[in-house]
C-alpha cells in the first residue's frame, strides 16, 4: 500500500537577518518574528547534522531544513513509501512548511545508557561500585592534578624570580624559595623527577593541560522493584546513594522499560501543540495530520534504529485554556492530548508497515501491543476532557490498523525533554506538561532583549479579564528608579551621584539582570567612583564590587528598589490577580513535587515509552533524603526516575572552625605549693581545656589496666554508710571510682552508681580530678552531717561533698579539704592516741602487708618489707630528732630495713648489712 500525501504547506513570510556567529557575521533568511537565538539554534542543528555541512544563503535558515526534508522525501520515494515523485515532493514541502512555521522540529539523538543488572541482584552492587569508583577517581584526579600543576608552576617561578648564578638559582639547597616550593610539590604527590623537570623548564612557555572539571559520568540504567523502591529497602538505599553522588543512574521500575531505555533513541522529533489552539477550540484534524507527517518522516529516517516523537508546549496549552497542571482537569486534558498523539502516530506507523514491513519486535509482542492499545482506548474514553472522545477514536483506528498491517514502531511516542529543541520551537518546553516561564524575554527590532509576558500568559490574562497593567508592573517593574522606595533619584543625589550617573544607570536598567548590574563601575565610571565616592583602587579591581553597598544602602533597601524598577519576574504573588489565577501561575513558576509526579504518572499511562522523571536534589541533601524522594516518585506511579543533584552555588564555602594549636593533655595534678596561682587565671585555663576536648570529639580514652590497684574507704555520713572504691593507673593516678550505699533505696543507689560511672569516664578521657573536686565540694543535700570512719574528714554537707573531699585529700594533697587536724594522722593513718605530745611519740615501723594487698602483689613482696613513718606532711615542721636508741631492738636500717642499727663510737652501723649511717643525729634524721 502506497501512502498518498495529505500535508498542505502554509505560506510563511521570510526576511533577511544578520546573525553574529562565533567566527563571522552572516546574512540569513529567517521567518519574520523569530529571535536571533532561535535562528542560531536552527543553524547549529544544521551544522551538527553529519549529512549536512553546506550553507545556502539563498534558502531559509541556511538551507538546512530544506535539505533535511528533501533527503527524507527521496529516501521514502526510493523505499516505495510514496506513489510517485509528486507525492514525495508534496511530503517534502509539507515537512519543510512545518519547520519554517515553527510547528515542528527534528531533535538530536539521545544517548543510550549502559544497562546494569537489577538493583536487587548482587552484580548490580559490584557494577555500581565500579561506576562510583571511576567517577570519584575522575573528580579527585582533576582536583589533585590542578593543585599539583600549580605547585610545579611555583617551582618554576621560584627559579625564574631568583637573581644570581643560574646554577645556584636551580639548586634547592641554595635557593630557599625553590626549596620550599619543591617540598610543597612533593607533599602534593610530585616525585623528584617531576620537580627536576619543572626546574629545567623554568622560564619557558608553559602549557596548561588541566581540564576545568571532570567529565560527567556516563548514564546507566537499571531495573528495580517498585515496592522495594517505595519501601526504601537496602538495594533502593544503595541505588539512591549512587544516584545522589553521580546524577547518572536511571531507575526503571519494570524490566521492559529498562530494556527500552537502554536502546536510546537516535531519531526524534517534536511538535508544538500551541500552534493548533485557536481561540477556544483545538484543531484536532490539523494536529493529527502533522503528527502523522512526522511519524512518517521518522519511519523513513530511522531504518532499524529506535525513533521517538514528543510534544512541546503542553503546559502553555493548558495555561491558554485556564487549566492548571496541578488539578485533575489539567491532568485529564494533557493525558487526552498524549492519547491522541499515540493514536495518530501509531496509525502512520501501521500505514508505513504495510509498505516497508513489520518490525520484528512487534511480531514477538503483537498480542501485548494490541492489548495495550485497547486498554488505552478504554482509559482515554473515561477522561474528563473535550479531546477524550477524539483520543479514544484515534486509538481505535490505530488498533485496527495495527491488527491489519502490524507496526513499524510499537514504541514511538515519548514525553522527552530537550532544551535545544525548545529553543528552535520558540521557547516551548518539551516534556510531560512543561511550560515556558510566564515572564520571558522578547527581542526588539534593534536587537535588544526586553522582558515581556509569554504568549500563553498574555492570552491567559486577557481571557481572565485581569488588570493587565497592574500585572505588568508587578512582574516587570516600572523600568525606572523614579519614585522607588529607599533608592530614588533624590536619595542617590544625596549620596553623591550626579544626574549624569543616574541617567547612565537608568539606561542600563532596560537590559540589566538586577539593580546592582546597573551600578557597576563599567556603567557608572571608575573615575567617578574613585574621585567622588572615594572607592579604593583595589576595591574597583574586584569584579564583585557592589557600588550600592559601598554607598551605604542596605540589602533590604536594594531589594525594594530593585523590585520597583525591575519587578518580581513572576505572577504567582501578584495581589492584583484573583486567587485562582495566582494559583494557576504558581503551578508553573513553583510546581509542587506531588503535582508534578501526578502529572507524569497520568501522562505515562498513554505514552509508549517511559521517560525518567528528573528529581532535583539540593546540593546539601543527604543520601537518605534522596532515597525518600525516590520512594515518593515510585509511590506516585512514575515508570522511571533519575536523581539529579543540583550543583553547589558559585563561591560556596564550608564554614570551618579556625585552626588552633592542639590542646595539651591535662597534666596530673600536683600537690598544692605554698603560693597557688590566682583563682581567676586557673579557672580560665581549665575551662578552655575542657571546651577543646568537647569540640574535638575525638580525644583518646586512656583505659585502666585489667589488674589495677586502689583502695576502699568505708565511712558513714549522717548515719548512712558509704563505701568508696578507687582504681588507679600504674603511675598512681586515679582512673575510676565506685560508690556503694548501704540500705538505701534502689533508685538512689542506682543514681549514685551511674554518677560514679560518669565520673570514671571523664577521668579516663582526661578531665582533671581537681575539676570534679572544685565542682562538687560544698554541695548541700541529705544525707549530711557528721562523718565517722574517716580520719581526715569529720563532717560533710552531702554524700558528694564527702566523696570529693576524700579524693582531693588522698590524690591531690588537698589538706584544706580535710576538716580534722591534719597532724592527727601520720603515714600509717592510725593516729597517735589521746594525750600524746608531738615530741613524745615514738615512730614505729609497720609491716608493708598493712598497706599492700598480698593478693594484688601475688606474694611478690618480701616478708621483711616494712613501712617507715616518715613523719607528717610537707607543710609540717619536722620534729626534732631524739638520741639514737641502742640496745633492745635497735633502729631500722634505711638500707636493708632490718632493726639492727647500733652505735659504735661516732658511727651508726647496721649489724645486718654493715651500712654506716653517720652520727646519731644524722642517722635519726635520715631514718626519721
PDB file of C-alpha atoms in Angstrom, residues 746-909:
ATOM      1  CA  UNK A 746      17.178   1.212  94.770  1.00  0.00           C
ATOM      2  CA  UNK A 747      16.705   4.441  92.841  1.00  0.00           C
ATOM      3  CA  UNK A 748      19.200   6.385  94.937  1.00  0.00           C
ATOM      4  CA  UNK A 749      21.787   3.574  94.824  1.00  0.00           C
ATOM      5  CA  UNK A 750      21.422   3.279  91.029  1.00  0.00           C
ATOM      6  CA  UNK A 751      21.749   7.020  90.635  1.00  0.00           C
ATOM      7  CA  UNK A 752      24.980   7.057  92.676  1.00  0.00           C
ATOM      8  CA  UNK A 753      26.398   4.077  90.759  1.00  0.00           C
ATOM      9  CA  UNK A 754      25.750   5.716  87.387  1.00  0.00           C
ATOM     10  CA  UNK A 755      27.125   9.014  88.673  1.00  0.00           C
ATOM     11  CA  UNK A 756      30.348   7.197  89.575  1.00  0.00           C
ATOM     12  CA  UNK A 757      30.496   5.683  86.079  1.00  0.00           C
ATOM     13  CA  UNK A 758      30.154   9.146  84.527  1.00  0.00           C
ATOM     14  CA  UNK A 759      32.988  10.491  86.716  1.00  0.00           C
ATOM     15  CA  UNK A 760      35.149   7.496  85.786  1.00  0.00           C
ATOM     16  CA  UNK A 761      34.636   8.038  82.065  1.00  0.00           C
ATOM     17  CA  UNK A 762      35.536  11.701  82.445  1.00  0.00           C
ATOM     18  CA  UNK A 763      38.740  10.814  84.287  1.00  0.00           C
ATOM     19  CA  UNK A 764      39.707   8.318  81.578  1.00  0.00           C
ATOM     20  CA  UNK A 765      39.145  10.920  78.861  1.00  0.00           C
ATOM     21  CA  UNK A 766      41.500  13.344  80.571  1.00  0.00           C
ATOM     22  CA  UNK A 767      39.277  15.592  82.679  1.00  0.00           C
ATOM     23  CA  UNK A 768      41.459  16.625  85.642  1.00  0.00           C
ATOM     24  CA  UNK A 769      40.355  15.332  89.041  1.00  0.00           C
ATOM     25  CA  UNK A 770      40.647  18.802  90.544  1.00  0.00           C
ATOM     26  CA  UNK A 771      37.896  19.978  88.150  1.00  0.00           C
ATOM     27  CA  UNK A 772      35.492  17.464  89.665  1.00  0.00           C
ATOM     28  CA  UNK A 773      36.664  18.278  93.182  1.00  0.00           C
ATOM     29  CA  UNK A 774      36.087  22.011  92.700  1.00  0.00           C
ATOM     30  CA  UNK A 775      32.671  21.342  91.160  1.00  0.00           C
ATOM     31  CA  UNK A 776      31.233  19.027  93.833  1.00  0.00           C
ATOM     32  CA  UNK A 777      32.668  20.018  97.206  1.00  0.00           C
ATOM     33  CA  UNK A 778      30.296  22.048  99.405  1.00  0.00           C
ATOM     34  CA  UNK A 779      27.218  20.712  97.586  1.00  0.00           C
ATOM     35  CA  UNK A 780      24.368  20.504 100.100  1.00  0.00           C
ATOM     36  CA  UNK A 781      21.657  17.836 100.263  1.00  0.00           C
ATOM     37  CA  UNK A 782      20.663  14.990 102.597  1.00  0.00           C
ATOM     38  CA  UNK A 783      22.159  12.811 103.937  1.00  0.00           C
ATOM     39  CA  UNK A 784      24.645  15.197 105.539  1.00  0.00           C
ATOM     40  CA  UNK A 785      26.269  15.755 108.907  1.00  0.00           C
ATOM     41  CA  UNK A 786      28.996  14.047 110.958  1.00  0.00           C
ATOM     42  CA  UNK A 787      31.320  11.631 109.195  1.00  0.00           C
ATOM     43  CA  UNK A 788      32.584   8.571 111.022  1.00  0.00           C
ATOM     44  CA  UNK A 789      35.140   6.067 109.849  1.00  0.00           C
ATOM     45  CA  UNK A 790      37.393   8.591 108.077  1.00  0.00           C
ATOM     46  CA  UNK A 791      40.360  10.030 109.987  1.00  0.00           C
ATOM     47  CA  UNK A 792      40.664  13.192 107.885  1.00  0.00           C
ATOM     48  CA  UNK A 793      37.072  14.216 107.232  1.00  0.00           C
ATOM     49  CA  UNK A 794      34.800  14.731 110.250  1.00  0.00           C
ATOM     50  CA  UNK A 795      31.749  16.274 108.598  1.00  0.00           C
ATOM     51  CA  UNK A 796      30.242  16.746 105.119  1.00  0.00           C
ATOM     52  CA  UNK A 797      27.377  18.709 103.621  1.00  0.00           C
ATOM     53  CA  UNK A 798      26.342  15.825 101.314  1.00  0.00           C
ATOM     54  CA  UNK A 799      27.470  12.453 100.030  1.00  0.00           C
ATOM     55  CA  UNK A 800      29.135  14.115  97.018  1.00  0.00           C
ATOM     56  CA  UNK A 801      30.851  16.639  99.278  1.00  0.00           C
ATOM     57  CA  UNK A 802      32.322  13.775 101.307  1.00  0.00           C
ATOM     58  CA  UNK A 803      33.368  11.706  98.231  1.00  0.00           C
ATOM     59  CA  UNK A 804      35.277  14.501  96.550  1.00  0.00           C
ATOM     60  CA  UNK A 805      36.801  15.746  99.813  1.00  0.00           C
ATOM     61  CA  UNK A 806      38.184  12.248 100.270  1.00  0.00           C
ATOM     62  CA  UNK A 807      39.513  12.081  96.694  1.00  0.00           C
ATOM     63  CA  UNK A 808      41.010  15.561  96.955  1.00  0.00           C
ATOM     64  CA  UNK A 809      42.823  14.741 100.197  1.00  0.00           C
ATOM     65  CA  UNK A 810      44.027  11.316  99.043  1.00  0.00           C
ATOM     66  CA  UNK A 811      45.074  12.066  95.432  1.00  0.00           C
ATOM     67  CA  UNK A 812      45.601  15.813  95.228  1.00  0.00           C
ATOM     68  CA  UNK A 813      47.094  16.558  98.645  1.00  0.00           C
ATOM     69  CA  UNK A 814      44.259  18.990  99.302  1.00  0.00           C
ATOM     70  CA  UNK A 815      44.600  19.101 103.106  1.00  0.00           C
ATOM     71  CA  UNK A 816      42.499  22.248 103.018  1.00  0.00           C
ATOM     72  CA  UNK A 817      39.501  19.995 102.350  1.00  0.00           C
ATOM     73  CA  UNK A 818      40.138  17.927 105.476  1.00  0.00           C
ATOM     74  CA  UNK A 819      38.159  19.331 108.379  1.00  0.00           C
ATOM     75  CA  UNK A 820      40.083  17.298 111.016  1.00  0.00           C
ATOM     76  CA  UNK A 821      43.548  18.243 112.295  1.00  0.00           C
ATOM     77  CA  UNK A 822      45.966  17.147 109.535  1.00  0.00           C
ATOM     78  CA  UNK A 823      48.570  16.478 112.213  1.00  0.00           C
ATOM     79  CA  UNK A 824      46.354  13.819 113.728  1.00  0.00           C
ATOM     80  CA  UNK A 825      47.269  11.295 111.062  1.00  0.00           C
ATOM     81  CA  UNK A 826      50.727  10.201 110.114  1.00  0.00           C
ATOM     82  CA  UNK A 827      51.815   7.913 107.312  1.00  0.00           C
ATOM     83  CA  UNK A 828      50.241   4.813 108.881  1.00  0.00           C
ATOM     84  CA  UNK A 829      46.884   6.581 109.056  1.00  0.00           C
ATOM     85  CA  UNK A 830      46.212   5.292 112.578  1.00  0.00           C
ATOM     86  CA  UNK A 831      46.746   8.464 114.641  1.00  0.00           C
ATOM     87  CA  UNK A 832      48.869   8.809 117.786  1.00  0.00           C
ATOM     88  CA  UNK A 833      46.471   8.203 120.537  1.00  0.00           C
ATOM     89  CA  UNK A 834      44.921  10.545 123.033  1.00  0.00           C
ATOM     90  CA  UNK A 835      47.021  12.996 125.060  1.00  0.00           C
ATOM     91  CA  UNK A 836      50.344  12.210 123.475  1.00  0.00           C
ATOM     92  CA  UNK A 837      52.624  15.130 122.759  1.00  0.00           C
ATOM     93  CA  UNK A 838      54.237  15.506 119.372  1.00  0.00           C
ATOM     94  CA  UNK A 839      57.735  15.105 120.676  1.00  0.00           C
ATOM     95  CA  UNK A 840      56.833  12.119 122.869  1.00  0.00           C
ATOM     96  CA  UNK A 841      55.545   9.820 120.134  1.00  0.00           C
ATOM     97  CA  UNK A 842      57.923   7.134 119.069  1.00  0.00           C
ATOM     98  CA  UNK A 843      57.965   6.313 115.397  1.00  0.00           C
ATOM     99  CA  UNK A 844      57.230   2.663 114.932  1.00  0.00           C
ATOM    100  CA  UNK A 845      57.778   0.888 111.622  1.00  0.00           C
ATOM    101  CA  UNK A 846      54.809  -1.128 110.350  1.00  0.00           C
ATOM    102  CA  UNK A 847      54.828  -4.189 108.109  1.00  0.00           C
ATOM    103  CA  UNK A 848      54.069  -3.450 104.451  1.00  0.00           C
ATOM    104  CA  UNK A 849      51.299  -6.022 104.404  1.00  0.00           C
ATOM    105  CA  UNK A 850      49.232  -3.469 106.280  1.00  0.00           C
ATOM    106  CA  UNK A 851      49.122  -1.276 103.122  1.00  0.00           C
ATOM    107  CA  UNK A 852      49.904  -3.576 100.168  1.00  0.00           C
ATOM    108  CA  UNK A 853      47.424  -6.250  99.123  1.00  0.00           C
ATOM    109  CA  UNK A 854      49.020  -9.646  99.280  1.00  0.00           C
ATOM    110  CA  UNK A 855      46.632 -10.818  96.592  1.00  0.00           C
ATOM    111  CA  UNK A 856      47.489  -7.885  94.307  1.00  0.00           C
ATOM    112  CA  UNK A 857      51.230  -8.499  94.674  1.00  0.00           C
ATOM    113  CA  UNK A 858      50.676 -12.267  94.388  1.00  0.00           C
ATOM    114  CA  UNK A 859      53.109 -12.738  97.319  1.00  0.00           C
ATOM    115  CA  UNK A 860      55.920 -10.933  95.492  1.00  0.00           C
ATOM    116  CA  UNK A 861      56.569  -8.530  98.373  1.00  0.00           C
ATOM    117  CA  UNK A 862      59.329  -9.782 100.757  1.00  0.00           C
ATOM    118  CA  UNK A 863      58.286 -10.672 104.290  1.00  0.00           C
ATOM    119  CA  UNK A 864      60.773  -8.211 105.845  1.00  0.00           C
ATOM    120  CA  UNK A 865      59.343  -5.187 103.926  1.00  0.00           C
ATOM    121  CA  UNK A 866      58.152  -2.525 106.350  1.00  0.00           C
ATOM    122  CA  UNK A 867      56.681   0.978 106.063  1.00  0.00           C
ATOM    123  CA  UNK A 868      58.784   3.712 107.733  1.00  0.00           C
ATOM    124  CA  UNK A 869      56.887   6.509 109.468  1.00  0.00           C
ATOM    125  CA  UNK A 870      58.486   9.478 107.720  1.00  0.00           C
ATOM    126  CA  UNK A 871      56.563  11.933 109.805  1.00  0.00           C
ATOM    127  CA  UNK A 872      53.995  14.485 108.779  1.00  0.00           C
ATOM    128  CA  UNK A 873      53.068  16.435 105.728  1.00  0.00           C
ATOM    129  CA  UNK A 874      55.331  18.639 103.688  1.00  0.00           C
ATOM    130  CA  UNK A 875      53.820  21.744 105.216  1.00  0.00           C
ATOM    131  CA  UNK A 876      54.578  20.406 108.697  1.00  0.00           C
ATOM    132  CA  UNK A 877      57.673  21.361 110.629  1.00  0.00           C
ATOM    133  CA  UNK A 878      59.893  18.320 111.250  1.00  0.00           C
ATOM    134  CA  UNK A 879      60.010  17.113 114.818  1.00  0.00           C
ATOM    135  CA  UNK A 880      63.397  17.301 116.470  1.00  0.00           C
ATOM    136  CA  UNK A 881      65.239  14.039 116.344  1.00  0.00           C
ATOM    137  CA  UNK A 882      65.984  12.339 119.646  1.00  0.00           C
ATOM    138  CA  UNK A 883      69.124  10.378 120.514  1.00  0.00           C
ATOM    139  CA  UNK A 884      69.587   7.113 118.779  1.00  0.00           C
ATOM    140  CA  UNK A 885      68.396   4.235 120.898  1.00  0.00           C
ATOM    141  CA  UNK A 886      70.644   1.321 121.208  1.00  0.00           C
ATOM    142  CA  UNK A 887      70.230  -1.941 122.868  1.00  0.00           C
ATOM    143  CA  UNK A 888      66.856  -3.642 122.655  1.00  0.00           C
ATOM    144  CA  UNK A 889      65.526  -3.977 119.193  1.00  0.00           C
ATOM    145  CA  UNK A 890      67.756  -1.278 117.660  1.00  0.00           C
ATOM    146  CA  UNK A 891      66.541   1.060 114.946  1.00  0.00           C
ATOM    147  CA  UNK A 892      65.502   0.429 111.364  1.00  0.00           C
ATOM    148  CA  UNK A 893      68.294   0.347 108.776  1.00  0.00           C
ATOM    149  CA  UNK A 894      67.459   2.590 105.811  1.00  0.00           C
ATOM    150  CA  UNK A 895      69.363   0.238 103.507  1.00  0.00           C
ATOM    151  CA  UNK A 896      68.083  -3.249 104.387  1.00  0.00           C
ATOM    152  CA  UNK A 897      65.101  -2.424 106.613  1.00  0.00           C
ATOM    153  CA  UNK A 898      66.275  -4.646 109.466  1.00  0.00           C
ATOM    154  CA  UNK A 899      66.004  -3.493 113.087  1.00  0.00           C
ATOM    155  CA  UNK A 900      69.749  -3.753 113.527  1.00  0.00           C
ATOM    156  CA  UNK A 901      71.156  -0.217 113.803  1.00  0.00           C
ATOM    157  CA  UNK A 902      73.588   0.254 116.713  1.00  0.00           C
ATOM    158  CA  UNK A 903      76.040   2.966 117.752  1.00  0.00           C
ATOM    159  CA  UNK A 904      79.681   2.120 117.535  1.00  0.00           C
ATOM    160  CA  UNK A 905      81.723   5.100 118.546  1.00  0.00           C
ATOM    161  CA  UNK A 906      80.782   8.098 116.450  1.00  0.00           C
ATOM    162  CA  UNK A 907      79.077   5.948 113.824  1.00  0.00           C
ATOM    163  CA  UNK A 908      75.733   4.225 113.491  1.00  0.00           C
ATOM    164  CA  UNK A 909      76.271   0.803 111.909  1.00  0.00           C
TER     165      UNK A 909
END
